[in-house]
Short mmCIF file of C-alpha atoms in Angstrom, two decimals:
data_model
loop_
_atom_site.label_atom_id
_atom_site.label_comp_id
_atom_site.label_asym_id
_atom_site.label_seq_id
_atom_site.Cartn_x
_atom_site.Cartn_y
_atom_site.Cartn_z
CA UNK S 1 21.17 3.90 -11.97
CA UNK S 2 19.08 5.55 -9.32
CA UNK S 3 16.43 8.21 -9.70
CA UNK S 4 16.09 10.56 -6.75
CA UNK S 5 13.37 13.19 -6.39
CA UNK S 6 13.90 15.92 -3.82
CA UNK S 7 10.91 18.20 -3.21
CA UNK S 8 11.43 21.81 -2.27
CA UNK S 9 9.47 22.07 0.95
CA UNK S 10 9.12 25.80 1.04
CA UNK S 11 6.79 27.74 -1.18
CA UNK S 12 9.30 29.53 -3.35
CA UNK S 13 7.36 31.04 -6.24
CA UNK S 14 9.12 34.24 -7.18
CA UNK S 15 12.77 33.76 -8.09
CA UNK S 16 14.98 34.41 -11.10
CA UNK S 17 17.63 31.80 -10.41
CA UNK S 18 18.30 28.77 -8.28
CA UNK S 19 21.62 27.37 -7.09
CA UNK S 20 22.13 23.68 -6.39
CA UNK S 21 25.01 22.12 -4.54
CA UNK S 22 25.84 18.42 -4.61
CA UNK S 23 28.04 17.24 -1.77
CA UNK S 24 29.29 13.76 -0.94
CA UNK S 25 31.37 12.86 2.05
CA UNK S 26 33.23 9.61 1.52
CA UNK S 27 36.61 7.98 1.38
CA UNK S 28 37.75 6.51 -1.91
CA UNK S 29 34.49 5.85 -3.71
CA UNK S 30 33.75 7.34 -7.09
CA UNK S 31 30.35 8.65 -8.01
CA UNK S 32 28.83 10.75 -10.71
CA UNK S 33 25.79 12.82 -11.47
CA UNK S 34 24.12 12.75 -14.82
CA UNK S 35 20.85 13.99 -16.26
CA UNK S 36 19.77 16.55 -13.68
CA UNK S 37 16.26 17.86 -14.25
CA UNK S 38 14.41 20.63 -12.45
CA UNK S 39 10.71 19.89 -12.65
CA UNK S 40 7.99 22.25 -11.52
CA UNK S 41 5.79 19.64 -9.90
CA UNK S 42 3.51 19.62 -6.88
CA UNK S 43 2.83 16.26 -5.35
CA UNK S 44 1.75 14.54 -2.19
CA UNK S 45 3.84 11.47 -1.35
CA UNK S 46 3.11 9.89 2.01
CA UNK S 47 5.39 6.99 2.85
CA UNK S 48 5.93 4.38 5.53
CA UNK S 49 9.51 5.17 6.54
CA UNK S 50 12.05 2.48 5.76
CA UNK S 51 13.98 2.99 9.00
CA UNK S 52 11.34 2.04 11.57
CA UNK S 53 8.27 -0.12 11.90
CA UNK S 54 7.39 -2.43 14.77
CA UNK S 55 7.43 -6.18 14.34
CA UNK S 56 7.26 -9.12 16.71
CA UNK S 57 9.66 -8.85 19.67
CA UNK S 58 11.69 -11.82 18.36
CA UNK S 59 12.28 -13.46 15.00
CA UNK S 60 11.50 -16.85 16.55
CA UNK S 61 9.24 -17.33 19.55
CA UNK S 62 8.04 -20.63 21.04
CA UNK S 63 4.27 -21.03 20.77
CA UNK S 64 3.90 -21.16 24.56
CA UNK S 65 5.77 -17.84 24.99
CA UNK S 66 4.03 -15.55 22.47
CA UNK S 67 3.01 -12.11 23.68
CA UNK S 68 1.17 -9.02 22.57
CA UNK S 69 3.14 -6.15 21.06
CA UNK S 70 2.28 -2.67 19.78
CA UNK S 71 1.80 -1.92 16.10
CA UNK S 72 3.70 1.26 15.32
CA UNK S 73 5.45 2.86 12.36
CA UNK S 74 7.04 6.16 11.43
CA UNK S 75 5.61 7.93 8.40
CA UNK S 76 6.56 10.97 6.33
CA UNK S 77 5.14 13.12 3.61
CA UNK S 78 8.14 13.38 1.31
CA UNK S 79 6.17 15.45 -1.18
CA UNK S 80 5.84 19.21 -1.31
CA UNK S 81 2.03 19.31 -0.93
CA UNK S 82 0.02 18.44 2.18
CA UNK S 83 -1.08 14.80 2.40
CA UNK S 84 -4.72 14.67 3.49
CA UNK S 85 -6.70 11.81 5.00
CA UNK S 86 -3.47 9.90 5.60
CA UNK S 87 -3.82 6.51 7.25
CA UNK S 88 -1.81 3.35 7.74
CA UNK S 89 -3.22 -0.17 7.71
CA UNK S 90 -1.40 -2.81 9.75
CA UNK S 91 -2.03 -6.49 9.12
CA UNK S 92 -0.53 -9.67 10.49
CA UNK S 93 -1.09 -12.59 8.14
CA UNK S 94 -0.08 -16.23 7.95
CA UNK S 95 2.44 -17.01 5.21
CA UNK S 96 1.46 -20.36 3.70
CA UNK S 97 4.08 -22.93 2.65
CA UNK S 98 3.57 -21.93 -1.00
CA UNK S 99 4.28 -18.26 -0.23
CA UNK S 100 0.68 -17.05 -0.44
CA UNK S 101 -1.05 -15.28 2.43
CA UNK S 102 -3.62 -17.03 4.58
CA UNK S 103 -5.44 -16.12 7.76
CA UNK S 104 -5.46 -12.46 8.84
CA UNK S 105 -4.72 -12.32 12.59
CA UNK S 106 -4.65 -8.54 13.03
CA UNK S 107 -6.09 -5.78 10.86
CA UNK S 108 -6.26 -2.18 12.07
CA UNK S 109 -6.10 1.30 10.57
CA UNK S 110 -4.50 4.32 12.18
CA UNK S 111 -5.57 7.74 10.96
CA UNK S 112 -2.79 10.33 10.82
CA UNK S 113 -5.02 13.06 9.33
CA UNK S 114 -3.20 15.72 7.33
CA UNK S 115 0.57 15.53 7.14
CA UNK S 116 2.34 18.74 6.02
CA UNK S 117 4.96 18.61 3.25
CA UNK S 118 8.37 17.28 4.30
CA UNK S 119 7.09 16.41 7.78
CA UNK S 120 7.32 13.13 9.69
CA UNK S 121 5.18 11.53 12.36
CA UNK S 122 7.01 9.17 14.69
CA UNK S 123 6.28 6.71 17.48
CA UNK S 124 2.48 6.68 17.42
CA UNK S 125 1.03 3.34 18.46
CA UNK S 126 -2.11 1.81 16.98
CA UNK S 127 -5.03 1.64 19.43
CA UNK S 128 -4.92 -2.12 20.06
CA UNK S 129 -1.99 -4.44 20.62
CA UNK S 130 -1.13 -7.19 18.16
CA UNK S 131 -1.84 -10.56 19.77
CA UNK S 132 0.97 -12.68 18.39
CA UNK S 133 -0.52 -15.88 16.91
CA UNK S 134 0.21 -19.02 18.93
CA UNK S 135 0.05 -21.54 16.07
CA UNK S 136 3.44 -22.74 14.83
CA UNK S 137 4.19 -21.07 11.49
CA UNK S 138 5.54 -18.14 9.52
CA UNK S 139 3.82 -14.75 9.76
CA UNK S 140 4.20 -11.38 8.07
CA UNK S 141 3.42 -7.96 9.48
CA UNK S 142 2.49 -5.39 6.81
CA UNK S 143 2.22 -1.61 7.09
CA UNK S 144 0.58 0.09 4.09
CA UNK S 145 -0.05 3.84 3.86
CA UNK S 146 -2.85 5.54 1.95
CA UNK S 147 -4.08 9.10 1.46
CA UNK S 148 -6.51 11.12 -0.66
CA UNK S 149 -3.69 11.78 -3.12
CA UNK S 150 -0.67 9.51 -3.23
CA UNK S 151 1.25 10.03 -6.44
CA UNK S 152 4.23 7.75 -5.76
CA UNK S 153 3.30 4.29 -4.46
CA UNK S 154 6.68 2.53 -4.41
CA UNK S 155 7.27 3.58 -0.78
CA UNK S 156 3.84 2.67 0.61
CA UNK S 157 4.49 -0.81 2.03
CA UNK S 158 6.93 -2.10 4.65
CA UNK S 159 6.95 -5.71 5.81
CA UNK S 160 8.80 -8.06 8.10
CA UNK S 161 8.37 -11.70 9.01
CA UNK S 162 8.53 -13.69 12.23
CA UNK S 163 8.19 -17.33 13.20
CA UNK S 164 6.23 -19.05 15.93
CA UNK S 165 8.07 -22.28 16.70
CA UNK S 166 7.53 -25.37 18.81
CA UNK S 167 10.41 -24.66 21.19
CA UNK S 168 13.01 -22.44 19.52
CA UNK S 169 13.68 -18.88 20.62
CA UNK S 170 15.93 -16.53 18.66
CA UNK S 171 16.43 -12.82 18.00
CA UNK S 172 17.90 -13.54 14.55
CA UNK S 173 17.85 -16.16 11.85
CA UNK S 174 20.78 -18.56 11.62
CA UNK S 175 23.36 -18.01 8.90
CA UNK S 176 21.90 -20.90 6.88
CA UNK S 177 18.40 -19.40 7.13
#
């Protein structure tokens, strides 16, 4: 039950027919295609890529060992129209015990300008480092993309959390956590 939209990145305007090929490479899994639609649609869809965004260097860091780290994320325009005035906002916020957000510790925008259709921008750091908070607690880093026209917003936000602890250091949460 998944809907997938695949933009045609080239400007094909004069054709009488189109051929599609669906290919899956797998072992013993069954899959099916149903309800295939070809839609003549032009859209700009900038996204924060789901395969890379920078977070704190560790999941758990003792308060006396916090450090600064770069804010950085990969973005793409997965639409078939240029994405103009594209920017990403990065925030680091306290996560309160009731799940709401509290103090904002870092808030910066990075302007990516115009991103061509089906193009990605990778490994560009924000201009200032994130000073990791030194108060014991739970924090969330948020990357949110915006543009002049952004027709699909479900891929605009990527987040991850990290802890500042009294004396515990860890690169991963325990199994219980």
